[in-house]
Structure formats: structure tokens, C-alpha cells
PDB file of C-alpha atoms in Angstrom:
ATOM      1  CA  UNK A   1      10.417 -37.850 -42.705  1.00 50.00           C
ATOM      2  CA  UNK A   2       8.196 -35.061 -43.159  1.00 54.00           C
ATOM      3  CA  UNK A   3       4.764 -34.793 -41.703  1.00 50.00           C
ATOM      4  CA  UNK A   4       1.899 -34.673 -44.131  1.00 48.00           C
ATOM      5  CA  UNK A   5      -1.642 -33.273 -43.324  1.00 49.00           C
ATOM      6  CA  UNK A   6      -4.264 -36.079 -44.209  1.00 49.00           C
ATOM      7  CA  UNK A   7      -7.082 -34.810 -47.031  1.00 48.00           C
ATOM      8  CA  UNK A   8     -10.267 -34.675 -44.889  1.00 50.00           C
ATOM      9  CA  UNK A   9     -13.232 -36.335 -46.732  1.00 57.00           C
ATOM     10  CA  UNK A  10     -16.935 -35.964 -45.494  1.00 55.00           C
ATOM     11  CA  UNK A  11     -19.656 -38.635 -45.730  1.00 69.00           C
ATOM     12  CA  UNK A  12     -22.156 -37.397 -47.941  1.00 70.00           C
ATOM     13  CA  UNK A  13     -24.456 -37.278 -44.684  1.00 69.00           C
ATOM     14  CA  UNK A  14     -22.203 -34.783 -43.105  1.00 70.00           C
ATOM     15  CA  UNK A  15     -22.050 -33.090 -46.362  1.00 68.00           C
ATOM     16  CA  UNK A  16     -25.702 -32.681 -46.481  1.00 67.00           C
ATOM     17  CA  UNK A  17     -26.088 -31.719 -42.713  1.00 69.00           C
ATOM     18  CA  UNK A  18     -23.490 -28.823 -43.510  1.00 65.00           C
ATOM     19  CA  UNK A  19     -25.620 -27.687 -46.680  1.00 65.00           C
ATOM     20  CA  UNK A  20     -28.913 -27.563 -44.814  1.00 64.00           C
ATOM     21  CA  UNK A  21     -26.874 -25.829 -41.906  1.00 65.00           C
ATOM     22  CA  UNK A  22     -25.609 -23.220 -44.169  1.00 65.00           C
ATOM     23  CA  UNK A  23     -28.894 -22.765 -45.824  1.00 62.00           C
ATOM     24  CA  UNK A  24     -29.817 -20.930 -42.831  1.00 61.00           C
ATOM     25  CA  UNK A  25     -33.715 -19.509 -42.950  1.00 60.00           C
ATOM     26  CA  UNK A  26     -34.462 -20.304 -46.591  1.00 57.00           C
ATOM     27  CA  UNK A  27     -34.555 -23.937 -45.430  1.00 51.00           C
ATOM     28  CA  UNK A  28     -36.666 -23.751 -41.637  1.00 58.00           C
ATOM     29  CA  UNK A  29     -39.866 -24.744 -43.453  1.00 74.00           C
ATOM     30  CA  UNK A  30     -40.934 -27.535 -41.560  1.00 83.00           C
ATOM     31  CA  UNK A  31     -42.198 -31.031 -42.807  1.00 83.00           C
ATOM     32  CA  UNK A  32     -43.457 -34.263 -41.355  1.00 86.00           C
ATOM     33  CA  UNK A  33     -41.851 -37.530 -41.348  1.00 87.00           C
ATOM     34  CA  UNK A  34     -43.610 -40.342 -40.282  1.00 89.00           C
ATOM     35  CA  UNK A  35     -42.413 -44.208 -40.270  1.00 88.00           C
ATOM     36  CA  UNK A  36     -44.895 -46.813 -40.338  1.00 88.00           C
ATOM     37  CA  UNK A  37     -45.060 -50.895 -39.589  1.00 89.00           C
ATOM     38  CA  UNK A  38     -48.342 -51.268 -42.077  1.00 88.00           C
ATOM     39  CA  UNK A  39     -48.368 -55.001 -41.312  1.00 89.00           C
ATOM     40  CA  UNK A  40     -49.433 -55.706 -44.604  1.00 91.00           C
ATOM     41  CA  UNK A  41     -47.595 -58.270 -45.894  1.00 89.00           C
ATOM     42  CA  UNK A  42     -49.191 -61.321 -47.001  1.00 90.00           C
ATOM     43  CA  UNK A  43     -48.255 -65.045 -47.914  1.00 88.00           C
ATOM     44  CA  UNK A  44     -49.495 -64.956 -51.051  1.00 87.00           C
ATOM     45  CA  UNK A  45     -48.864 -63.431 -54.331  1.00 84.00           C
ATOM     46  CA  UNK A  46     -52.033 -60.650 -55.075  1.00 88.00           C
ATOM     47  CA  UNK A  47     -53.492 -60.902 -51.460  1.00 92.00           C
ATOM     48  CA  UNK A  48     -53.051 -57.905 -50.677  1.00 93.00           C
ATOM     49  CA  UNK A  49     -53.663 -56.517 -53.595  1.00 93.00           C
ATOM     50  CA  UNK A  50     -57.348 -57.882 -53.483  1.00 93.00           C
ATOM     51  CA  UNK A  51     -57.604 -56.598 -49.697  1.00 94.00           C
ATOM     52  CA  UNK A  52     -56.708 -53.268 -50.739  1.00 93.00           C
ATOM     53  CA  UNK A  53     -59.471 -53.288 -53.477  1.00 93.00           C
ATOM     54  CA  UNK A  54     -62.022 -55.262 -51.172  1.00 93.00           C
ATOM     55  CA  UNK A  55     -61.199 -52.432 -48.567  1.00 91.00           C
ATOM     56  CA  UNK A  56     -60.649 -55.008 -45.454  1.00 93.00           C
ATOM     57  CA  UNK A  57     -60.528 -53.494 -42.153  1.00 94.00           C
ATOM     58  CA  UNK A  58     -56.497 -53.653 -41.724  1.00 93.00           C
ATOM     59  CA  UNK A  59     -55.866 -52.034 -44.952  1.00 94.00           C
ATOM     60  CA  UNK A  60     -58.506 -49.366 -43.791  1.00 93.00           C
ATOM     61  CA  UNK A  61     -56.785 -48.681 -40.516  1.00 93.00           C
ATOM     62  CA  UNK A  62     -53.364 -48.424 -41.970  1.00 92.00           C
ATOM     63  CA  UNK A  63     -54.339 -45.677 -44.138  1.00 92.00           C
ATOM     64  CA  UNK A  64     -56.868 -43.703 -41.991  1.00 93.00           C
ATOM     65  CA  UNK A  65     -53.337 -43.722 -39.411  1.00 92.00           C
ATOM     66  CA  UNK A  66     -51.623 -42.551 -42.173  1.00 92.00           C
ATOM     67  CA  UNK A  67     -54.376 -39.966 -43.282  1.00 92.00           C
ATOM     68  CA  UNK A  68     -54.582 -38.439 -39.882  1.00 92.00           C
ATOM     69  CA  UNK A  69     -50.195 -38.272 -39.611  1.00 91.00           C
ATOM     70  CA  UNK A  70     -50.517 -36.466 -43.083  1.00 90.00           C
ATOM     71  CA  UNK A  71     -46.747 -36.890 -42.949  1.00 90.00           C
ATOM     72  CA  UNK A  72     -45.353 -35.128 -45.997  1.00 88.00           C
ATOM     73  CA  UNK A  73     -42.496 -38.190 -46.442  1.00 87.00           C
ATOM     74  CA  UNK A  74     -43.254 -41.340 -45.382  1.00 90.00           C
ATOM     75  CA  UNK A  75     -41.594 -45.100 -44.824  1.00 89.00           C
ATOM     76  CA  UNK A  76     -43.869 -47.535 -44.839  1.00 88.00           C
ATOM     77  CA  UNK A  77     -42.730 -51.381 -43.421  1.00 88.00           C
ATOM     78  CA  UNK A  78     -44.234 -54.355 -43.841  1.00 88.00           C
ATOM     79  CA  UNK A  79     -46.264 -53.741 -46.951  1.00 87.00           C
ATOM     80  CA  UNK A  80     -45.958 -56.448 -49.135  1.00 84.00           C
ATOM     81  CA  UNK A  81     -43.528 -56.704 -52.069  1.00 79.00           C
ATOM     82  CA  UNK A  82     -44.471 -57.726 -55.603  1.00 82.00           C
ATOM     83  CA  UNK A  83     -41.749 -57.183 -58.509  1.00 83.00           C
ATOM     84  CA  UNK A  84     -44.640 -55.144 -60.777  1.00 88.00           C
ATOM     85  CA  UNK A  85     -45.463 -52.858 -57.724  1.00 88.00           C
ATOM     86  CA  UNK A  86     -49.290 -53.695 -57.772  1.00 91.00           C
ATOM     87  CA  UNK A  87     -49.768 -53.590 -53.937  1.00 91.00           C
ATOM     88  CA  UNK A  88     -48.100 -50.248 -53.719  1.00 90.00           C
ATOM     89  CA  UNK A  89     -50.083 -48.815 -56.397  1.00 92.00           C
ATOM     90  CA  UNK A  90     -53.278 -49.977 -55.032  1.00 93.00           C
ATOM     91  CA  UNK A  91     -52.133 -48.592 -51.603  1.00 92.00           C
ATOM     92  CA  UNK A  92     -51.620 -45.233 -53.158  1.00 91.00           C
ATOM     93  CA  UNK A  93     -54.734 -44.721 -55.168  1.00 93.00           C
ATOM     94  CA  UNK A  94     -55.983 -45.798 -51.705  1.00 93.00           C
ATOM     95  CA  UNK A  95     -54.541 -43.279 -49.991  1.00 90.00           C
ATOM     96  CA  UNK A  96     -55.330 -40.651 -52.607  1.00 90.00           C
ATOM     97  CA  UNK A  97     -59.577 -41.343 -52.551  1.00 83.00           C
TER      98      UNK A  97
END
């Protein structure tokens, strides 16, 4: 019985490592990446979204935190989830005044 070499398969992580690796200089710009436990979420449905507009103190801290990280990519936890993305909208035009 012969010996056969096994195909070699990379994880598309590995993959990607290699391509950034191999993209030598063109790719050493740096960037920030920040993750964040907002602590926003809220037991009811619109709450935050109300906070956000009221400007409450929490919602205030999160994004002057945020504002002074200026990360360029950013994953935010804990901010609550509503199917028509309200609360993340609201967040953003907060973070963009």
C-alpha cells in the first residue's frame, strides 16, 4: 500500500495572516481596535433608544470613552438589540455630533 501525501488546507484565518504577511510594507499602516462593554442594554423595548435621544449620563460616558479611543474598528457589547436597528442608529448619529 502506497503512501499518499495528505492535501494541506488552511483556515481562512491562516490564509489571511499569510496575505497580510506577504503584503509586506504596503500593509504596516497602523489602525486602532478597540472592544467595548457599553452596558447599554435595557429591559425594555425603545429604552434605550429614548436615553440615547434624552442624552442620559451612561449613554454620554460610553461615547465620550469611545470618542477619546477614536478606534478606527470597533466592537461594541452590551448595547441593546432591536430587530429594526433603532438603538444602533441613534448610537451612531450620537457618536457622529
Amino acid at each position: 500500500m502506497a503512501h499518499r501525501p495528505r492535501a494541506h488546507r488552511l483556515s481562512l484565518r491562516t490564509a489571511l495572516i499569510l496575505v497580510l504577511l506577504a503584503a509586506g510594507p504596503a500593509a504596516s499602516e497602523t489602525f486602532r481596535i478597540a472592544t467595548f462593554n457599553a452596558a447599554l442594554e435595557r429591559r425594555y423595548a425603545g429604552a434605550l433608544v429614548r436615553e440615547i435621544e434624552r442624552g442620559s449620563d451612561e449613554v454620554s460616558a460610553a461615547i465620550a470613552v469611545i470618542t477619546a479611543v477614536a478606534p478606527d474598528i470597533i466592537l461594541l457589547n452590551e448595547l441593546d438589540y432591536d430587530p429594526q436597528g433603532l438603538a444602533l442608529a441613534a448610537f451612531r448619529a450620537a457618536l457622529a455630533d
